[in-house]
PDB file of C-alpha atoms in Angstrom:
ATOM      1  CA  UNK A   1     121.458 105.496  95.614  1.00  0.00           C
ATOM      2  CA  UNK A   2     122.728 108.547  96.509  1.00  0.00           C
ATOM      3  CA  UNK A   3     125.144 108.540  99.608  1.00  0.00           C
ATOM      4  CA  UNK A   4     125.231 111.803 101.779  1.00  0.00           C
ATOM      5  CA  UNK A   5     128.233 111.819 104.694  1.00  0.00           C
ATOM      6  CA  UNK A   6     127.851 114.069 107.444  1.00  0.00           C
ATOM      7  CA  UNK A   7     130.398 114.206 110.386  1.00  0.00           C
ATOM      8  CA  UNK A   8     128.391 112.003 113.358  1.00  0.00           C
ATOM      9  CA  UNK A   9     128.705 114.833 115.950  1.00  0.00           C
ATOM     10  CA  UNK A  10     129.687 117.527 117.409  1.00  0.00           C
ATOM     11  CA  UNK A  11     129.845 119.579 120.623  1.00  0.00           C
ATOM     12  CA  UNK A  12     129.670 123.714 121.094  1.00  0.00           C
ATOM     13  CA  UNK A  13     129.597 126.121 123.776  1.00  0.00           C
ATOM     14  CA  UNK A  14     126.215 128.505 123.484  1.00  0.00           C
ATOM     15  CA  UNK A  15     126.929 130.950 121.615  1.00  0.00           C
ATOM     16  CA  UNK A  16     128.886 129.654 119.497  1.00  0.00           C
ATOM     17  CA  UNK A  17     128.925 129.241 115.729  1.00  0.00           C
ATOM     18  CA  UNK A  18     128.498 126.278 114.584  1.00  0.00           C
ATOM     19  CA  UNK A  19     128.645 124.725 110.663  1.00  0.00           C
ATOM     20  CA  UNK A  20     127.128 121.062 110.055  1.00  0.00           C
ATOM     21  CA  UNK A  21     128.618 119.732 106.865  1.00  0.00           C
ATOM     22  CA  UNK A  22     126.807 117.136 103.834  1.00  0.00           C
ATOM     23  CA  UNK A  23     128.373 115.636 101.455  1.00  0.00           C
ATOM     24  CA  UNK A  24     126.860 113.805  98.327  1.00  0.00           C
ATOM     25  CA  UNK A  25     128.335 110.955  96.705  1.00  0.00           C
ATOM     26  CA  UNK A  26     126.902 112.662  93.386  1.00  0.00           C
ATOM     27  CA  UNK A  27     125.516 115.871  92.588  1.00  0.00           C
ATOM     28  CA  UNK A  28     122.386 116.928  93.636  1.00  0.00           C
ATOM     29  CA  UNK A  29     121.911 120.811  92.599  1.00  0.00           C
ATOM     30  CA  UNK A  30     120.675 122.593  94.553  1.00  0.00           C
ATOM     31  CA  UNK A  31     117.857 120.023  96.010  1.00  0.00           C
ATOM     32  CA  UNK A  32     119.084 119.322  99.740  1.00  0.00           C
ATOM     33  CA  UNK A  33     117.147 120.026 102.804  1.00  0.00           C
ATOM     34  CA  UNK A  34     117.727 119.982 106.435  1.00  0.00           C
ATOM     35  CA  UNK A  35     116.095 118.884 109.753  1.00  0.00           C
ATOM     36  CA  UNK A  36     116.306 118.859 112.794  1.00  0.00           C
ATOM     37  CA  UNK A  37     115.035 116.034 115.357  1.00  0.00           C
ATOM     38  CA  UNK A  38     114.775 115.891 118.844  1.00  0.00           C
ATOM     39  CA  UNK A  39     115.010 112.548 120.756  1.00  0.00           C
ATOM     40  CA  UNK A  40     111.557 110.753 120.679  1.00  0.00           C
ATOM     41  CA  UNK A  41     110.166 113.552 118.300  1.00  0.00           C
ATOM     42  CA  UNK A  42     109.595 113.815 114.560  1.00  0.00           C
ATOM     43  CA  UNK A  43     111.932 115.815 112.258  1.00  0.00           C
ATOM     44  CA  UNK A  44     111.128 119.478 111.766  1.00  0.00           C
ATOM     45  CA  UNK A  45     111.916 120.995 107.966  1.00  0.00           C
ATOM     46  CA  UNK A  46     114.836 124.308 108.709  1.00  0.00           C
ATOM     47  CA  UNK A  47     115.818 124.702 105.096  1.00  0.00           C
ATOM     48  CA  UNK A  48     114.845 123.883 101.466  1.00  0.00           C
ATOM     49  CA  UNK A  49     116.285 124.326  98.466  1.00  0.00           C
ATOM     50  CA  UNK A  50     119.835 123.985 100.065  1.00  0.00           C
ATOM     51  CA  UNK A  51     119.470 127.760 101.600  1.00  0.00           C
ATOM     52  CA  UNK A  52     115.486 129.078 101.994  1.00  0.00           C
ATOM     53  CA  UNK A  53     114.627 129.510 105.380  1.00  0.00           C
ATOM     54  CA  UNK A  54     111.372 127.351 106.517  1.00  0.00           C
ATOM     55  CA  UNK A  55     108.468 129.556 108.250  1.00  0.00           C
ATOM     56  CA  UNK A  56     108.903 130.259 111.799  1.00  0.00           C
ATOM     57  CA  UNK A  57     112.521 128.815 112.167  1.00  0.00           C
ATOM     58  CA  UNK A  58     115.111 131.331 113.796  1.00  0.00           C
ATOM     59  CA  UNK A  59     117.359 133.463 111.171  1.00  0.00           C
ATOM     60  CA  UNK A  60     120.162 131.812 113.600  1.00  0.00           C
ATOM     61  CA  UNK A  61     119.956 128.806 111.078  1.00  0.00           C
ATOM     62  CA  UNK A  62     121.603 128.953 107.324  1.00  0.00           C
ATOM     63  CA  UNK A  63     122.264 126.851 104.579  1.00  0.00           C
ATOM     64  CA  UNK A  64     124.523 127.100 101.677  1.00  0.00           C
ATOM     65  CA  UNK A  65     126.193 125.021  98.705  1.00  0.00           C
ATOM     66  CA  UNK A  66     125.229 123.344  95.333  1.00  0.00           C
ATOM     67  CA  UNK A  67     126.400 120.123  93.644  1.00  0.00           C
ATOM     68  CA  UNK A  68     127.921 117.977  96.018  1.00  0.00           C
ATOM     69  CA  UNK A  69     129.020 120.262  99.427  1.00  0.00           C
ATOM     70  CA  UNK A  70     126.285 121.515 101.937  1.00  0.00           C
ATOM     71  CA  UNK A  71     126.316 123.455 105.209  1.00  0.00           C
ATOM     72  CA  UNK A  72     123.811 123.637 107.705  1.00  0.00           C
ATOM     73  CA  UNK A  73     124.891 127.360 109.917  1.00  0.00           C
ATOM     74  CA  UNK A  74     123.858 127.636 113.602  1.00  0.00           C
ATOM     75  CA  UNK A  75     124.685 131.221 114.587  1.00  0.00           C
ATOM     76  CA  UNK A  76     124.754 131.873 117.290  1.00  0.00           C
ATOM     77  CA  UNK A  77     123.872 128.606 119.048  1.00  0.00           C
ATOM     78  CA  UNK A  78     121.327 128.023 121.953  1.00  0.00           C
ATOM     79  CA  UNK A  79     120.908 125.338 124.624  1.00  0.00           C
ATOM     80  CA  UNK A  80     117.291 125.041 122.707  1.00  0.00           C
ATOM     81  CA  UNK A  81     119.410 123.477 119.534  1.00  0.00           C
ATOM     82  CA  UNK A  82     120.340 120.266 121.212  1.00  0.00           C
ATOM     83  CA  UNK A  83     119.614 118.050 118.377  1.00  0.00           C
ATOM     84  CA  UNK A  84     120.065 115.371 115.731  1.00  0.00           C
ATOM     85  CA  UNK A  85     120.523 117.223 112.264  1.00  0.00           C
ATOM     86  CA  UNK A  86     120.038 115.593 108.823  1.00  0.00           C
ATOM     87  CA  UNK A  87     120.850 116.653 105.433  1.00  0.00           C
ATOM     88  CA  UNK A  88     118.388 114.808 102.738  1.00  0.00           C
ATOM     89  CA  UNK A  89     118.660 115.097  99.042  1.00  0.00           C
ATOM     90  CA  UNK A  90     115.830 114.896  96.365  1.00  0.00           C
ATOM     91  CA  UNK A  91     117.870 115.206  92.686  1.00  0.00           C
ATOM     92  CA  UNK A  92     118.355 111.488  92.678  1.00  0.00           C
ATOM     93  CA  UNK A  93     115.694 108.610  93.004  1.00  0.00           C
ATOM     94  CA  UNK A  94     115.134 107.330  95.645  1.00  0.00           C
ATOM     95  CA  UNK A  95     115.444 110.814  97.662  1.00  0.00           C
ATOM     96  CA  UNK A  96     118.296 109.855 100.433  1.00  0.00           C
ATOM     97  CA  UNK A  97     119.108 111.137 104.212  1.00  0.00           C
ATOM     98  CA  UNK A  98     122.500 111.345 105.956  1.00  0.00           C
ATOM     99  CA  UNK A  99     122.779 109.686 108.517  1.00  0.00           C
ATOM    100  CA  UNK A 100     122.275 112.735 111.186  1.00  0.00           C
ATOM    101  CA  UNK A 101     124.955 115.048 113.167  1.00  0.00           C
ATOM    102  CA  UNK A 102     124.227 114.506 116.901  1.00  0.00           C
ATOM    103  CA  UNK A 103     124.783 118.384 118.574  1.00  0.00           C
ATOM    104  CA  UNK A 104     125.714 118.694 121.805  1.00  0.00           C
ATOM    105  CA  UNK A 105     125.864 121.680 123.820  1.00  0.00           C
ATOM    106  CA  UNK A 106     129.230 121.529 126.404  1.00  0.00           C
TER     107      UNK A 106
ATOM    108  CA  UNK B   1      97.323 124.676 110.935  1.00  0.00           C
ATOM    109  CA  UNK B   2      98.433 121.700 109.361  1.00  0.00           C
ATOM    110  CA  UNK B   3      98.401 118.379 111.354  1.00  0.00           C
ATOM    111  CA  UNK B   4      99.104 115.131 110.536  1.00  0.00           C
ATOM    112  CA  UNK B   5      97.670 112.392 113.052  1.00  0.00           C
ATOM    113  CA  UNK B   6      99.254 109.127 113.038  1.00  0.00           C
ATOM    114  CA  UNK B   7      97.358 105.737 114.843  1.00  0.00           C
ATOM    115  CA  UNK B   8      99.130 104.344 117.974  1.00  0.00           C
ATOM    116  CA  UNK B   9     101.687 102.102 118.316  1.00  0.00           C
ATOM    117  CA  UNK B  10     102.072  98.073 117.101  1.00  0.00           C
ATOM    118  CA  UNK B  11     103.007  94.797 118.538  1.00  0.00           C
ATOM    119  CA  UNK B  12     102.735  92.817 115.726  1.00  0.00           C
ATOM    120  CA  UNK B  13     104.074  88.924 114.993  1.00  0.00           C
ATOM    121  CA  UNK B  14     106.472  87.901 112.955  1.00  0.00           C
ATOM    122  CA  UNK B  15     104.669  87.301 109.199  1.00  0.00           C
ATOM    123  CA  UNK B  16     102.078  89.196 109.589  1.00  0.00           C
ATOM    124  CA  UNK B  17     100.876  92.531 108.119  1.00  0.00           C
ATOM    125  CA  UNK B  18     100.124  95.964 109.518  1.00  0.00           C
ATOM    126  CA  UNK B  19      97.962  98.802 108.494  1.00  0.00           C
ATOM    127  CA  UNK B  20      99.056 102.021 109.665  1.00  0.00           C
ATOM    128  CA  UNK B  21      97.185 105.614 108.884  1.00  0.00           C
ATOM    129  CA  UNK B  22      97.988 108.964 108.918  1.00  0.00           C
ATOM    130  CA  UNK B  23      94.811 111.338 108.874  1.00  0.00           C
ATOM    131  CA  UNK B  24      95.286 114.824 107.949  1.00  0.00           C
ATOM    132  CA  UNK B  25      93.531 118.296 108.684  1.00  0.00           C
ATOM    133  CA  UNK B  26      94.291 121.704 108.047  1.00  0.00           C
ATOM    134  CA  UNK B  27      95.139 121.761 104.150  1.00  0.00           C
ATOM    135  CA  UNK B  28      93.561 120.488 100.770  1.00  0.00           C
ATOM    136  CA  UNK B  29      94.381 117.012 100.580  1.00  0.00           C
ATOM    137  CA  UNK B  30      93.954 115.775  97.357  1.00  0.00           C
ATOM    138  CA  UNK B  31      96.544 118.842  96.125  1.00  0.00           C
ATOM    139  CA  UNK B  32      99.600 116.896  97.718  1.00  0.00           C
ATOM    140  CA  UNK B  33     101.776 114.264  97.794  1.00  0.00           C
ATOM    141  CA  UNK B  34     102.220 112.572 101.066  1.00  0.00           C
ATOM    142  CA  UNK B  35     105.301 110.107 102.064  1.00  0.00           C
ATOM    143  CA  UNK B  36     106.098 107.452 104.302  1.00  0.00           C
ATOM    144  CA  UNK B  37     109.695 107.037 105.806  1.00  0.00           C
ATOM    145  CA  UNK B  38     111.286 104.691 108.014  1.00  0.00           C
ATOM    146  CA  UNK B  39     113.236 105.126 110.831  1.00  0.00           C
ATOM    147  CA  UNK B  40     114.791 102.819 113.108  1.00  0.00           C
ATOM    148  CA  UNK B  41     116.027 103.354 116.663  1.00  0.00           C
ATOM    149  CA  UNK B  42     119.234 105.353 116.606  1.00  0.00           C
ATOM    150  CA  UNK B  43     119.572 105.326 112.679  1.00  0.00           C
ATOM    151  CA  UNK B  44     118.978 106.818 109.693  1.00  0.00           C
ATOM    152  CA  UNK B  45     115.542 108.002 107.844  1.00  0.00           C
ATOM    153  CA  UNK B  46     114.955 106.206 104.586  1.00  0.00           C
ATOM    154  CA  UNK B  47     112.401 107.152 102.485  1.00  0.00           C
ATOM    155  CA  UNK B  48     109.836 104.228 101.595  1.00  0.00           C
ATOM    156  CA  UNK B  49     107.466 105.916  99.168  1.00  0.00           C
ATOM    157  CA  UNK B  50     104.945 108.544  98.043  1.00  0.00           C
ATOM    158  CA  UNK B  51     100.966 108.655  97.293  1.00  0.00           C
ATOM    159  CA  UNK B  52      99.101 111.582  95.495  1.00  0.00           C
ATOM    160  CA  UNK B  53      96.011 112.541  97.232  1.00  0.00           C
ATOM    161  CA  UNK B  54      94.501 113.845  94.971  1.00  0.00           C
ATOM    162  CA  UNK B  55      93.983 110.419  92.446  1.00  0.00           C
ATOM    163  CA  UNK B  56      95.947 107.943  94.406  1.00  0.00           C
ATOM    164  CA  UNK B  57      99.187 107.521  92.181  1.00  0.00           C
ATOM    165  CA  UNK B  58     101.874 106.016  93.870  1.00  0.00           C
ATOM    166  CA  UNK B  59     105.709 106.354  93.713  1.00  0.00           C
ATOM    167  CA  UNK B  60     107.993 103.953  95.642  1.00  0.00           C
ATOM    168  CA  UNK B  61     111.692 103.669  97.056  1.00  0.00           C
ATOM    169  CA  UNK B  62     112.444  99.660  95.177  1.00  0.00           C
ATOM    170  CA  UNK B  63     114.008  98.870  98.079  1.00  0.00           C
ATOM    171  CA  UNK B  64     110.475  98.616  99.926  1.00  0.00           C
ATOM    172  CA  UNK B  65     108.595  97.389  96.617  1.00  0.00           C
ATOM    173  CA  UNK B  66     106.279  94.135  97.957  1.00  0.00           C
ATOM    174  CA  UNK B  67     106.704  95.429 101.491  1.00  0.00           C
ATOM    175  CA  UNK B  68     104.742  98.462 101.525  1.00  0.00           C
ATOM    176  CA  UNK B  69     101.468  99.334  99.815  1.00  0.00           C
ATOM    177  CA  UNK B  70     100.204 102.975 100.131  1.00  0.00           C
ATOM    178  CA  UNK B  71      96.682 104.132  99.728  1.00  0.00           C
ATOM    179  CA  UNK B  72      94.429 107.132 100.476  1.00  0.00           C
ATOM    180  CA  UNK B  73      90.811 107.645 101.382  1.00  0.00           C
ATOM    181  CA  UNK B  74      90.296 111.414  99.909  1.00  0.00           C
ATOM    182  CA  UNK B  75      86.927 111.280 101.813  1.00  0.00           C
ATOM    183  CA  UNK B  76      88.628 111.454 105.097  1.00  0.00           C
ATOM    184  CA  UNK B  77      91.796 112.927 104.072  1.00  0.00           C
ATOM    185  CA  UNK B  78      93.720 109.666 105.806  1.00  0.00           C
ATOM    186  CA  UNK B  79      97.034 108.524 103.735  1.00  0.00           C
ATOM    187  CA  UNK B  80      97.604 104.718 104.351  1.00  0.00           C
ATOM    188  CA  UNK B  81     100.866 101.913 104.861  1.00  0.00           C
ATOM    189  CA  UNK B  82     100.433  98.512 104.332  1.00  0.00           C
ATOM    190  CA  UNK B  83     102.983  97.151 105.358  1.00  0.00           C
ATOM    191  CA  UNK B  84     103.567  92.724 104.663  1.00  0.00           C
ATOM    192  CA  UNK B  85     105.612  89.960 105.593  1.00  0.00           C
ATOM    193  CA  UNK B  86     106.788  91.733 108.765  1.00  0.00           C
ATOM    194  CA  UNK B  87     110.253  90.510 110.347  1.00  0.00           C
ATOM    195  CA  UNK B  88     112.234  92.110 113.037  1.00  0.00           C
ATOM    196  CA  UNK B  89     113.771  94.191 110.656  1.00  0.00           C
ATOM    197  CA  UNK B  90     110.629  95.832 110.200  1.00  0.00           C
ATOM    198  CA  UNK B  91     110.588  97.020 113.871  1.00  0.00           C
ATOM    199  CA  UNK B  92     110.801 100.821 113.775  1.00  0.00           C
ATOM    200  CA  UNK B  93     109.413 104.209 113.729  1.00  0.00           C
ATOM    201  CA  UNK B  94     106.999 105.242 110.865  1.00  0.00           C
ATOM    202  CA  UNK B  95     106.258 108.673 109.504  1.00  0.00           C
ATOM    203  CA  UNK B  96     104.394 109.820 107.274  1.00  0.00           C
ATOM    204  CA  UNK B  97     105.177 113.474 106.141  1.00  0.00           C
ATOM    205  CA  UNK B  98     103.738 116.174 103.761  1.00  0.00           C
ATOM    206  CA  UNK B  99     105.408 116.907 100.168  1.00  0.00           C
ATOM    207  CA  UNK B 100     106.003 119.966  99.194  1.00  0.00           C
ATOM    208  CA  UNK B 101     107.083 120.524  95.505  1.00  0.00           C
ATOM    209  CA  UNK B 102     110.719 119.589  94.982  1.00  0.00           C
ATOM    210  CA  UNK B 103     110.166 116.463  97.420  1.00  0.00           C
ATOM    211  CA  UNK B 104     110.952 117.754 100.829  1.00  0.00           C
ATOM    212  CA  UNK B 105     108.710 117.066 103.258  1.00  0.00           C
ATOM    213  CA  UNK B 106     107.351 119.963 104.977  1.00  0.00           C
ATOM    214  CA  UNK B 107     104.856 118.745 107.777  1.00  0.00           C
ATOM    215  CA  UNK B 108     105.578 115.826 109.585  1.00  0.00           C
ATOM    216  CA  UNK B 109     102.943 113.013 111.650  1.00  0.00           C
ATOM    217  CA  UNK B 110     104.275 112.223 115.323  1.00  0.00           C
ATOM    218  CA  UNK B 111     105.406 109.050 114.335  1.00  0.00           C
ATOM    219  CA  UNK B 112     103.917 105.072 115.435  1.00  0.00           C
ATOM    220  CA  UNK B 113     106.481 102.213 116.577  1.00  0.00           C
ATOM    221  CA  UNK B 114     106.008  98.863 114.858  1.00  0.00           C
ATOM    222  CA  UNK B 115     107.717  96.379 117.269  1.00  0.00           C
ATOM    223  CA  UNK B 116     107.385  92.953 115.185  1.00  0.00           C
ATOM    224  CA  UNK B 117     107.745  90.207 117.906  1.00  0.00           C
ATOM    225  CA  UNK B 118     106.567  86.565 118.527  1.00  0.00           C
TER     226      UNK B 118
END
């Protein structure tokens, strides 16, 4: 299966900018996708397609790469985006999730 | 608007089976795939599977092969998760979740805890 890494947290002022990083054990185009959960609440889609912007979620958020090195933006952050974030791949059967980036607002 | 509605929560015992559902409103059914992930407390989300609504053809993660079995009733728009054999490893948070073409998942159920337990 496809393994994606992400860094297990981190912690910004508001107003900040703030980059979440994936990365894939193997390539996965441009098929990765991001979310973001809230404690005792089910993921929400930000971005497809490695860097489309989902409906109604704020231009603060931003996604770029291809192949094998994603980034999730958050610029500039809010208190609202206290959150666990997870990459998720769908190149490669099975489709795969990171294991989240817990961020914490100082 | 799109909703997915998930049943309640499950205290089940150890070898038995559970049947969860997931019944949808808002959008044409039978025109999507729906998923079912797992989730258990504090770790990742693994995807489990995927059922098309619209003639009940199924796609699953091999990891979960014999432990899940997922069905639909177009009538009602409700995606189903069978899930067997339960153990404690089973315990966890269930979604199931909308698929939108290039198999991300768009629209998301609330989620039901399966606590397996003697």
């Amino acid at each position: 299966d496809t393994v994606l890494t992400q860094s297990p947290a981190l912690a910004v002022s508001p107003g900040e900018r703030v980059t979440i990083s994936c990365r894939a054990s193997e390539s996965v185009s441009t098929l990765m996708h991001w979310y973001q959960q809230k404690p005792g609440q089910q993921p929400t889609l930000l971005i497809y397609l490695a860097s489309n912007l989902e409906s109604g979620v704020p231009a603060r958020f931003s996604g770029s790469g291809s192949g094998t090195d994603f980034t999730l933006t958050i610029d500039p952050v809010e208190a609202d985006d206290t959150a666990t974030y997870y990459c998720q791949q769908s190149w490669n059967d099975p489709n795969t999730f990171g294991a989240g980036t817990k961020l914490e607002l100082k | 608007e799109v909703q997915l509605q998930q049943s309640g929560a499950e205290l089940v015992k150890p070898g038995a089976s559970v049947k969860l559902s997931c019944k949808t409103s808002g959008y044409t059914f039978s025109n999507y795939y729906m998923s079912w992930l797992k989730q258990m407390p504090g770790q990742n989300i693994e995807w489990i599977g995927n059922i098309y609504g619209g003639n009940g053809g199924t796609g699953y993660n091999q990891k979960f092969k014999g432990k899940a079995t997922l069905t639909v009733d177009k009538s009602s728009s409700t995606a189903y998760m069978d899930l067997s054999s339960l153990t404690s490893e089973d315990s966890a948070v269930y979604f199931c979740a909308r698929v939108y073409t290039t198999d991300y998942f768009d629209y998301w159920g609330q989620g039901v805890m399966v606590t397996v337990s003697s």
